[in-house]
mmCIF file with all atom_site columns, C-alpha atoms and ligand atoms in Angstrom:
data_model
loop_
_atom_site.group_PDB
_atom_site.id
_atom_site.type_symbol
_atom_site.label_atom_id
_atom_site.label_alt_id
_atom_site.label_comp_id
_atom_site.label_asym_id
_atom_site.label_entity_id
_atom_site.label_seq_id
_atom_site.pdbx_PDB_ins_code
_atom_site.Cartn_x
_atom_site.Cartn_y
_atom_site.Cartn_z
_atom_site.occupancy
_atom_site.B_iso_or_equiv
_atom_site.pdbx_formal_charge
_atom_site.auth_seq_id
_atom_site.auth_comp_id
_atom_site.auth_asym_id
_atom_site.auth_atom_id
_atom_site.pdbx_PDB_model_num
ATOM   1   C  CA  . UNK A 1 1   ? 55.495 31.971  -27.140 1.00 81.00 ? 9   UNK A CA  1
ATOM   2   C  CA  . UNK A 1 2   ? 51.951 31.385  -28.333 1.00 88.00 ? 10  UNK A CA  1
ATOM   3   C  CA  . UNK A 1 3   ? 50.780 27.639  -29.124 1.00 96.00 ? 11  UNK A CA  1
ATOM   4   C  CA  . UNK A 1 4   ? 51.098 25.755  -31.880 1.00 97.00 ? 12  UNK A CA  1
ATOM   5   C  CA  . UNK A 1 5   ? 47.955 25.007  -33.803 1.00 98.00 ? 13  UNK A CA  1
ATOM   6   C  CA  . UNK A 1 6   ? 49.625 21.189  -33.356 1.00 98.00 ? 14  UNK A CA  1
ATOM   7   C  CA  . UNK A 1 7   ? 49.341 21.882  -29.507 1.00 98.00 ? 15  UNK A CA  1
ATOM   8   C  CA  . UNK A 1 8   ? 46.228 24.127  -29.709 1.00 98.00 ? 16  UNK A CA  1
ATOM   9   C  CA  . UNK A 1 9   ? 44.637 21.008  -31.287 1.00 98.00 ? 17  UNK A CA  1
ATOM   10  C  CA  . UNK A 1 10  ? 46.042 18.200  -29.056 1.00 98.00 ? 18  UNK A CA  1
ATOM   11  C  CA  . UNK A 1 11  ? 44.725 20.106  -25.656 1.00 98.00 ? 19  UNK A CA  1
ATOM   12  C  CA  . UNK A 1 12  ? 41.374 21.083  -27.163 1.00 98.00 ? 20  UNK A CA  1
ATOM   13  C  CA  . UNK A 1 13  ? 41.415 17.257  -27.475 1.00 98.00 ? 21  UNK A CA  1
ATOM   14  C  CA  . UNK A 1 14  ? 42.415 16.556  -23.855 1.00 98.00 ? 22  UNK A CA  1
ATOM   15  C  CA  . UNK A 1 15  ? 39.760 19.250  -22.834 1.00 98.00 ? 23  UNK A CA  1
ATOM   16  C  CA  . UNK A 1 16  ? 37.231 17.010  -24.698 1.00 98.00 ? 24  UNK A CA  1
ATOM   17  C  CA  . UNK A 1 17  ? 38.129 13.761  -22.930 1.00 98.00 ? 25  UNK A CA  1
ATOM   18  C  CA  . UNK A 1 18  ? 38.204 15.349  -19.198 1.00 98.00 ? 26  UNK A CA  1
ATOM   19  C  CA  . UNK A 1 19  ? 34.900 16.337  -20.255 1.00 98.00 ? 27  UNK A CA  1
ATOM   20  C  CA  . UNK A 1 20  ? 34.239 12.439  -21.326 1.00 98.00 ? 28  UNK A CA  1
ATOM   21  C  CA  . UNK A 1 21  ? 35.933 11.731  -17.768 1.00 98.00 ? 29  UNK A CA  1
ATOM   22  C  CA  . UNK A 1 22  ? 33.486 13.599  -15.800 1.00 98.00 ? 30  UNK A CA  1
ATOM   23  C  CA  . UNK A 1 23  ? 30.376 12.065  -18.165 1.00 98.00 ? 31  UNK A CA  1
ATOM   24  C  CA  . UNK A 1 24  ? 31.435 8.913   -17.573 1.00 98.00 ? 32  UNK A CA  1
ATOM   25  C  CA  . UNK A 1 25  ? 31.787 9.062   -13.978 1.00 98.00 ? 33  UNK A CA  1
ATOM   26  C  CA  . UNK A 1 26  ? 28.266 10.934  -13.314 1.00 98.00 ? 34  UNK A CA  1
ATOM   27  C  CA  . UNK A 1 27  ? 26.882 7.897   -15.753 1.00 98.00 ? 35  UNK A CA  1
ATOM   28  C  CA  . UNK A 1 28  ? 28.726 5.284   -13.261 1.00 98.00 ? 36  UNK A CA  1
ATOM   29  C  CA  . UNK A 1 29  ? 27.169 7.472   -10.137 1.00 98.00 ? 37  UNK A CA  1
ATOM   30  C  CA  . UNK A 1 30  ? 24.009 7.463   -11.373 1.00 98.00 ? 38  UNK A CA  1
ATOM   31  C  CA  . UNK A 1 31  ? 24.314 3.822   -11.625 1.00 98.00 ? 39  UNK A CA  1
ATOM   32  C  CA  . UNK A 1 32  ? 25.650 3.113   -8.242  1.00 98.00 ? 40  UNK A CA  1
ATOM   33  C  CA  . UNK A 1 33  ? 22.531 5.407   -6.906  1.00 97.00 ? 41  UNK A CA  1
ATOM   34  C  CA  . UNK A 1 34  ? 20.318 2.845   -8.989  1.00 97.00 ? 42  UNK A CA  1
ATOM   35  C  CA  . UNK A 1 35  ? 22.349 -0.045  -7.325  1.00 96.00 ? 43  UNK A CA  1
ATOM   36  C  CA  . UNK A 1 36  ? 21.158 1.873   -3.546  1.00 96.00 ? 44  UNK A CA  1
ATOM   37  C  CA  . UNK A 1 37  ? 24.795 2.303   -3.218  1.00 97.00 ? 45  UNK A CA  1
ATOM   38  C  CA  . UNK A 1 38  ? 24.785 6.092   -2.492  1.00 96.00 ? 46  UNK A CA  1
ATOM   39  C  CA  . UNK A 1 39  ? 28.228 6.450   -0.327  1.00 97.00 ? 47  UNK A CA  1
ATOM   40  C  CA  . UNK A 1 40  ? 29.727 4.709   -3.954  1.00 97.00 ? 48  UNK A CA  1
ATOM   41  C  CA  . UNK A 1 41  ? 27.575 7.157   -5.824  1.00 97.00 ? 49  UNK A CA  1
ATOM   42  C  CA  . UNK A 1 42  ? 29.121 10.566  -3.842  1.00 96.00 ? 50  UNK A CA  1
ATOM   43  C  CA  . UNK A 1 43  ? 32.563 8.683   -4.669  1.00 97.00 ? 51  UNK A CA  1
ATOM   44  C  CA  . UNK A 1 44  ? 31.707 9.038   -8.001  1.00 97.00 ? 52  UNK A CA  1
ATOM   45  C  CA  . UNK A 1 45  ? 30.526 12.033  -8.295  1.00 96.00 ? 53  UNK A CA  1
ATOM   46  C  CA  . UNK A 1 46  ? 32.688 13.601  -6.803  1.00 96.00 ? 54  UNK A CA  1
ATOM   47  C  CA  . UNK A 1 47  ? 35.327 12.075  -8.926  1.00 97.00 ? 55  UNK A CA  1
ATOM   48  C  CA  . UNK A 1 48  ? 33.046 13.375  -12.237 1.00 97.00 ? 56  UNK A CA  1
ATOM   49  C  CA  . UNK A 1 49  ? 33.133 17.232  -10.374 1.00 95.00 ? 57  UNK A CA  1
ATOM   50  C  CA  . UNK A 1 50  ? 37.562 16.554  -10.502 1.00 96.00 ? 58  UNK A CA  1
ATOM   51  C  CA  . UNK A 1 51  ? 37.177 15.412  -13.869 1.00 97.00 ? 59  UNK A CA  1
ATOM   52  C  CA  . UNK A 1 52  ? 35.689 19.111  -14.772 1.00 96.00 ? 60  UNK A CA  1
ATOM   53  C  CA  . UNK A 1 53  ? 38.440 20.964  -12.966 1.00 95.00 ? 61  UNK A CA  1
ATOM   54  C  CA  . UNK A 1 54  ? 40.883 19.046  -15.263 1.00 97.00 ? 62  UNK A CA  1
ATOM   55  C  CA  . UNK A 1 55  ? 39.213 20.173  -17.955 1.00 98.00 ? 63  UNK A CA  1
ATOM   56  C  CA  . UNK A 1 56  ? 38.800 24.067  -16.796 1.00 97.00 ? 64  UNK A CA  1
ATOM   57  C  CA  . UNK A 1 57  ? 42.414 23.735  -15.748 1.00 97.00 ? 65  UNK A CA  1
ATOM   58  C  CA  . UNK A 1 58  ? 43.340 22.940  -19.863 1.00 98.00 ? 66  UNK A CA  1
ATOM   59  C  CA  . UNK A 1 59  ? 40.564 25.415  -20.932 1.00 98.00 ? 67  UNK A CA  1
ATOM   60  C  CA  . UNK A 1 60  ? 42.153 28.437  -19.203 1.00 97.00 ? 68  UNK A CA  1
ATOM   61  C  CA  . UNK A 1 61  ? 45.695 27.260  -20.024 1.00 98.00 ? 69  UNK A CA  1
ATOM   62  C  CA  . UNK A 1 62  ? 44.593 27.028  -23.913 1.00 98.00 ? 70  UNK A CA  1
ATOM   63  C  CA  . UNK A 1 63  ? 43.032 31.183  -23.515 1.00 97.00 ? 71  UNK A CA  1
ATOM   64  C  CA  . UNK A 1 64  ? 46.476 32.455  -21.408 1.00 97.00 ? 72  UNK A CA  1
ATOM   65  C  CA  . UNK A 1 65  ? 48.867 31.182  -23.943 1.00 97.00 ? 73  UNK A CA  1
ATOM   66  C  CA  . UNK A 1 66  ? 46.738 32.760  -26.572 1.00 96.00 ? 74  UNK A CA  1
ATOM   67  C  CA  . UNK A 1 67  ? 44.770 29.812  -28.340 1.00 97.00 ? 75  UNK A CA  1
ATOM   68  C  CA  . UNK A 1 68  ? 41.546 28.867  -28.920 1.00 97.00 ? 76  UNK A CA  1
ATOM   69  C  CA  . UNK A 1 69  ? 39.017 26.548  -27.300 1.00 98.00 ? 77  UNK A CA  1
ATOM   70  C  CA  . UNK A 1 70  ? 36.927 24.235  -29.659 1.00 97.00 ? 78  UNK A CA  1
ATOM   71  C  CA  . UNK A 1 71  ? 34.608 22.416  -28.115 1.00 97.00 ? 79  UNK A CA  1
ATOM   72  C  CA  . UNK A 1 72  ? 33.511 19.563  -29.384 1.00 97.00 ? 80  UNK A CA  1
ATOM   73  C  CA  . UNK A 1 73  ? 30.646 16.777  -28.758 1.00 98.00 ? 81  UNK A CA  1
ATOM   74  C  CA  . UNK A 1 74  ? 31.121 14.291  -25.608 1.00 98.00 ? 82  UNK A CA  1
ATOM   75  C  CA  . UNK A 1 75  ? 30.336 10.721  -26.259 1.00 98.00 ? 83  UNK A CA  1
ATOM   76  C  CA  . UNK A 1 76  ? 27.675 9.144   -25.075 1.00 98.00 ? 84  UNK A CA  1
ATOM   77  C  CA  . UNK A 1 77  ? 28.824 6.784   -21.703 1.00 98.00 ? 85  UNK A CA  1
ATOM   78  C  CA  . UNK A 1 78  ? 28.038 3.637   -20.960 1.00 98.00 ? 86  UNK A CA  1
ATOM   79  C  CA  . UNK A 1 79  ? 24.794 3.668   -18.538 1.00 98.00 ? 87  UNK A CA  1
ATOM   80  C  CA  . UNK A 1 80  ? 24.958 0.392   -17.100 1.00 98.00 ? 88  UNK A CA  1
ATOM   81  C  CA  . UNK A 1 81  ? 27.083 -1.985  -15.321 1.00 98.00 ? 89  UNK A CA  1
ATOM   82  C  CA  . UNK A 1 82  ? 26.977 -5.267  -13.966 1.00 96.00 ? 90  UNK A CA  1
ATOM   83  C  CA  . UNK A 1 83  ? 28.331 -4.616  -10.223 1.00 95.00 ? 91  UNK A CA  1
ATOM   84  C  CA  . UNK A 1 84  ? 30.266 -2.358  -8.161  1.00 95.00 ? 92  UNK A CA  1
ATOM   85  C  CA  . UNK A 1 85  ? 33.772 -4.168  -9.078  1.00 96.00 ? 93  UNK A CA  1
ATOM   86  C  CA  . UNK A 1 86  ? 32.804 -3.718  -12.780 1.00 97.00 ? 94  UNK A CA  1
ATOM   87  C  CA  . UNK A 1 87  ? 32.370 0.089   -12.455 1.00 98.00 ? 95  UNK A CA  1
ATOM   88  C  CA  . UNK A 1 88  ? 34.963 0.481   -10.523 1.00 98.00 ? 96  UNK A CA  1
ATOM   89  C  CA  . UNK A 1 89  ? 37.324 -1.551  -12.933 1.00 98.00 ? 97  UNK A CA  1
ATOM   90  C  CA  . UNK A 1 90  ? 36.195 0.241   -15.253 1.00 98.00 ? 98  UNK A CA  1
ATOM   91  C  CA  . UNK A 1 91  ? 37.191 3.313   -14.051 1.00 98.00 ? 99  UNK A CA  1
ATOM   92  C  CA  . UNK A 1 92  ? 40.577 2.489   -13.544 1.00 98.00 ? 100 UNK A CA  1
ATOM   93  C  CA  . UNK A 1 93  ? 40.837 1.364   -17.107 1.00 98.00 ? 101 UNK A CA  1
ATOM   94  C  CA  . UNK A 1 94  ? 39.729 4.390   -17.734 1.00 98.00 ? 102 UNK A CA  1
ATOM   95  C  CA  . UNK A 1 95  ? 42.733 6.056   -15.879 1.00 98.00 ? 103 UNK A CA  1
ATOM   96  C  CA  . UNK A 1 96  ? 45.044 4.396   -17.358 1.00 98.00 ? 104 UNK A CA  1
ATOM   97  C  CA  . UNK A 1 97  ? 44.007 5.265   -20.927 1.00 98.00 ? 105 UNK A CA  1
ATOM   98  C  CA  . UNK A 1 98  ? 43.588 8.859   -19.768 1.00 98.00 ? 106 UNK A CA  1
ATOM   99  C  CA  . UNK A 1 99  ? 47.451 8.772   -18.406 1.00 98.00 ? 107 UNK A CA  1
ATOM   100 C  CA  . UNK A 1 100 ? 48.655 7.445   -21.752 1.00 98.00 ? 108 UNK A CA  1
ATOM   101 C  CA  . UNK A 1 101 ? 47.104 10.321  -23.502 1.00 98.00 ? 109 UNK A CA  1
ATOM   102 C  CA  . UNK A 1 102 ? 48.720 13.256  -20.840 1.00 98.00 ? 110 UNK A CA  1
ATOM   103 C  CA  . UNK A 1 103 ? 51.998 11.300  -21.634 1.00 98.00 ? 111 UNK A CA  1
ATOM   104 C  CA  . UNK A 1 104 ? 51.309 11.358  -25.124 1.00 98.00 ? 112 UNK A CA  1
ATOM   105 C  CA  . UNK A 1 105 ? 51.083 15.445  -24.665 1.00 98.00 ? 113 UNK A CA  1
ATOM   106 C  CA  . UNK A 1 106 ? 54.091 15.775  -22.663 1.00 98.00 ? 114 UNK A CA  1
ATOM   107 C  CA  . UNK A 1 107 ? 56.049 13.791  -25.344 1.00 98.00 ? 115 UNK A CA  1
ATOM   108 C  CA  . UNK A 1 108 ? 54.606 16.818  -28.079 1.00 98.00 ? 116 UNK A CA  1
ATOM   109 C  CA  . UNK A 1 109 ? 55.249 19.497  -25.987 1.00 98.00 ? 117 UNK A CA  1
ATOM   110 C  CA  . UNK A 1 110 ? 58.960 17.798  -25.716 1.00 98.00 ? 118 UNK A CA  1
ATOM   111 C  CA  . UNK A 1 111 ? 58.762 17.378  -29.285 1.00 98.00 ? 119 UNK A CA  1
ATOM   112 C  CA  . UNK A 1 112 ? 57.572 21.270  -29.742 1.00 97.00 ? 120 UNK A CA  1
ATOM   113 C  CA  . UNK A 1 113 ? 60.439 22.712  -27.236 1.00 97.00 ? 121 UNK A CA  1
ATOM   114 C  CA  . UNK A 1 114 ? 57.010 23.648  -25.742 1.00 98.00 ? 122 UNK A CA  1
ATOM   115 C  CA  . UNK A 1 115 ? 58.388 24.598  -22.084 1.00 97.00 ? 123 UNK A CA  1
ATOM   116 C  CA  . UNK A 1 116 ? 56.029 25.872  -20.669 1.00 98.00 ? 124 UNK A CA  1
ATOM   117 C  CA  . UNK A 1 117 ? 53.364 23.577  -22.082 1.00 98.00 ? 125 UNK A CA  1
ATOM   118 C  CA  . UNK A 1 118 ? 55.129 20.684  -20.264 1.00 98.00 ? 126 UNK A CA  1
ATOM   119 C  CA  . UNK A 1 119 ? 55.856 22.593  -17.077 1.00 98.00 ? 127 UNK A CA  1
ATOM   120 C  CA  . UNK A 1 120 ? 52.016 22.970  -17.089 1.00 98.00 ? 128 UNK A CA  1
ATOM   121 C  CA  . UNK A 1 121 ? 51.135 18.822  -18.251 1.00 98.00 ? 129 UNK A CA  1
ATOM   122 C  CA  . UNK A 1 122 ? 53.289 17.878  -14.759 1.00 98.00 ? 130 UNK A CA  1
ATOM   123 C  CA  . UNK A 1 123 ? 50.658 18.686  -12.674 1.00 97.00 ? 131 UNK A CA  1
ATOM   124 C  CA  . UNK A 1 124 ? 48.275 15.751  -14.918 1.00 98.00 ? 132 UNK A CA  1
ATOM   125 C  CA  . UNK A 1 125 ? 51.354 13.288  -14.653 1.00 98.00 ? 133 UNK A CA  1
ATOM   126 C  CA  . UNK A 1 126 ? 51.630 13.584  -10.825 1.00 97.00 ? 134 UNK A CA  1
ATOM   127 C  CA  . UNK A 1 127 ? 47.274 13.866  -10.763 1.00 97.00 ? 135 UNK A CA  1
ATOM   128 C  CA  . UNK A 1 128 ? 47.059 10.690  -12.548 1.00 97.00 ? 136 UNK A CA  1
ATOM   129 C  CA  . UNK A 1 129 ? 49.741 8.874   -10.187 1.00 97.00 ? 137 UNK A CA  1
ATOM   130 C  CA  . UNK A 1 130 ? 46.643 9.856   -7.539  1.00 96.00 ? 138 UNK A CA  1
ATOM   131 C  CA  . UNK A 1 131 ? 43.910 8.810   -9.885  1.00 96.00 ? 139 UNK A CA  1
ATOM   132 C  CA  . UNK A 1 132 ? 45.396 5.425   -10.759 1.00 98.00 ? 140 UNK A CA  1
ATOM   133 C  CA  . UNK A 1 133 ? 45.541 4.741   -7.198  1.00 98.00 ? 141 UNK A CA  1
ATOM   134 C  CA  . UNK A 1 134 ? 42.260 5.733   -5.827  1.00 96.00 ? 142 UNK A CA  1
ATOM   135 C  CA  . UNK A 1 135 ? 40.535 3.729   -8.177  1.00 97.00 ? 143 UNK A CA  1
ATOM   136 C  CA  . UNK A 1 136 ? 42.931 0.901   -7.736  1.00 98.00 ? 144 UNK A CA  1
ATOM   137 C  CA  . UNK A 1 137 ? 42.725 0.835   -3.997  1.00 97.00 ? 145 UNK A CA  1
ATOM   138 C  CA  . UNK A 1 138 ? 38.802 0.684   -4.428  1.00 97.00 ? 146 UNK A CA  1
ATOM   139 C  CA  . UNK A 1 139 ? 38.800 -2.275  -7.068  1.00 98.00 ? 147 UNK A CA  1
ATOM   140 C  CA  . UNK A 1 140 ? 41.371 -4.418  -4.510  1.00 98.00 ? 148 UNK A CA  1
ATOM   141 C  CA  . UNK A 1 141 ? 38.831 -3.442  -1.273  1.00 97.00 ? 149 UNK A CA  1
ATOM   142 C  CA  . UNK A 1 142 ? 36.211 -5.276  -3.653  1.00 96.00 ? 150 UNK A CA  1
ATOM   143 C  CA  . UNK A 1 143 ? 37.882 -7.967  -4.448  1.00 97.00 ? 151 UNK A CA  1
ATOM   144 C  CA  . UNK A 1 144 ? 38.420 -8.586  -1.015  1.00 96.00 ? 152 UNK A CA  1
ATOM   145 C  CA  . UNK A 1 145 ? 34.942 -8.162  0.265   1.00 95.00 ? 153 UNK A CA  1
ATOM   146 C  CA  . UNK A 1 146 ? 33.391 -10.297 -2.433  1.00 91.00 ? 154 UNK A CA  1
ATOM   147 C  CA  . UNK A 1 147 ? 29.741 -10.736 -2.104  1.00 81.00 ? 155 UNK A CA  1
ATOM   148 C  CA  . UNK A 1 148 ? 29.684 -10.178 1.687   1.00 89.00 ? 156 UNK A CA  1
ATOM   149 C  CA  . UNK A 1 149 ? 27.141 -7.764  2.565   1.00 88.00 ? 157 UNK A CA  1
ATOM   150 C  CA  . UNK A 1 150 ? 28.389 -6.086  5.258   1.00 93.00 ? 158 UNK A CA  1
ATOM   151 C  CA  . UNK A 1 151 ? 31.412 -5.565  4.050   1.00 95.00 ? 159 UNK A CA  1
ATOM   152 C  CA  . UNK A 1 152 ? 30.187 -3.271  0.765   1.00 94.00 ? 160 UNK A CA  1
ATOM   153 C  CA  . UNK A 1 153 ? 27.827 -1.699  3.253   1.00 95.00 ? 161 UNK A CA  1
ATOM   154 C  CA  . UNK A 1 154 ? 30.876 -0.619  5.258   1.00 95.00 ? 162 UNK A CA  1
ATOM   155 C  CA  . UNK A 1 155 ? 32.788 0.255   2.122   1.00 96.00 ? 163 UNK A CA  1
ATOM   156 C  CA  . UNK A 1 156 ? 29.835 2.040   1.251   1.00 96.00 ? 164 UNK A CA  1
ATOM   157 C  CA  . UNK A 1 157 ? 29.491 4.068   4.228   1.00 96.00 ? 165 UNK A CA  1
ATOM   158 C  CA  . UNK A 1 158 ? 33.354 4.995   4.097   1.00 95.00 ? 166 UNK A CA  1
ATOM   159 C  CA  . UNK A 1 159 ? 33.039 6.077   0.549   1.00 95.00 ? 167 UNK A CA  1
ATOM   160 C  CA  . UNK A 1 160 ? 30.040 8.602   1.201   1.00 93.00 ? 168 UNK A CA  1
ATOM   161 C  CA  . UNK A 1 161 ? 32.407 11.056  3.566   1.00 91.00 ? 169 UNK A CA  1
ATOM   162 C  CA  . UNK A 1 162 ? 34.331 11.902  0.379   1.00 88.00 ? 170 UNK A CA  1
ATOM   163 C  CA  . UNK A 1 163 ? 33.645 15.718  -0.036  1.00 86.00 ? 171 UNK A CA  1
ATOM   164 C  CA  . UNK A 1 164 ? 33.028 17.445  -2.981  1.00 75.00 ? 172 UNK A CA  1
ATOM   165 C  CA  . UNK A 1 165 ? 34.606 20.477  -4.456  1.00 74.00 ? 173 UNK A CA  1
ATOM   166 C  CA  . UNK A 1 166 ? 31.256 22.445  -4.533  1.00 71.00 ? 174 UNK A CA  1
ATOM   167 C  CA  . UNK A 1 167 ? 27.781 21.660  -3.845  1.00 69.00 ? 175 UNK A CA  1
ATOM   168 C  CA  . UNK A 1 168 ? 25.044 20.269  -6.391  1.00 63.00 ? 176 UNK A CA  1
ATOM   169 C  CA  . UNK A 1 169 ? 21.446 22.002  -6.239  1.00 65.00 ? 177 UNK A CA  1
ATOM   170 C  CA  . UNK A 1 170 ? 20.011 18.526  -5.558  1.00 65.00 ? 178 UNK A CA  1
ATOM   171 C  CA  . UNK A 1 171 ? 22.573 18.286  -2.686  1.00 60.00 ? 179 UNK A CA  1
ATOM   172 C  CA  . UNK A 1 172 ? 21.652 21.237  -0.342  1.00 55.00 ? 180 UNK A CA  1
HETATM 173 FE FE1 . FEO B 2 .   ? 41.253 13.769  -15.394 1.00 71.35 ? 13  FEO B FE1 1
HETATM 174 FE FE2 . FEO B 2 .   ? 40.760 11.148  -13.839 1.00 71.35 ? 13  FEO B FE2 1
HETATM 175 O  O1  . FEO B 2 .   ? 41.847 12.156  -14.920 1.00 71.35 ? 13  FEO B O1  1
#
């Protein structure tokens, strides 16, 4: 069964804001870096390298069921923020809007009799379980450290042994 050009259109749309994902986050790393917060800046980036698997993931699901990729522009992120809770805050707003719209394709490919379309979405719906909570359990660590130095210094640390999926130039 090949796509609907409904369903074509709504994941060309999700490819787009994985993209936006992946901007955003490199914006919020390269804002932590500013901050000298580089162990919350690898977080981040690292997140923003995910954020482009979810959208390769879509854009070679879109080819094998025989539809189209359009890409379109990315919007411009943010490029500054105020501390480390606000990125971070806002990155889990940012999860939760991006959950609504996977739900919001599950419920058209429900709509569609799309199986295999939603068999595919239920890898996003259990993803974004894991990407509500990551940024979640970061905001609360904040909250709890406060302004206390050492504590975001630890936090800091901690966050800088996530490891990416691949290697930037910059990095080696
Ligand atoms: Fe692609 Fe963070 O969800």
């Amino acid at each position: 069964m090949v796509l609907s050009k409904k369903m074509e259109k709504a994941l060309n749309d999700q490819i787009n804001a994985e993209m936006y994902s992946s901007y955003l986050y490199l914006s919020m790393a390269s804002d932590l870096n500013s901050k000298a917060l580089d162990g919350f800046s690898n977080w981040m980036k690292t997140q923003a390298q995910e954020e482009l698997y979810h959208a390769m993931k879509l854009y070679d699901f879109v080819l094998e069921r025989g539809g189209s990729v359009t890409l379109d522009a990315i919007e411009a992120p943010q490029t500054e923020w105020e501390n480390p809770l606000a990125i971070f805050q806002g990155a889990y707003k940012h999860e939760l809007l991006v959950t609504r719209l996977i739900n919001n394709l599950v419920d058209l490919a429900i709509k569609e009799k799309d199986h295999a379309t939603n068999n595919f979405l239920q890898w996003y719906v259990k993803e974004q379980v894991e990407e509500e909570a990551s940024a979640d359990e970061i905001v609360q660590k904040l909250k709890l450290i406060g302004n206390q130095g050492n504590g975001i210094f630890m936090l800091d640390k901690e966050m800088g042994a996530r490891i990416p999926l691949f290697t930037f130039p910059t990095d080696e």
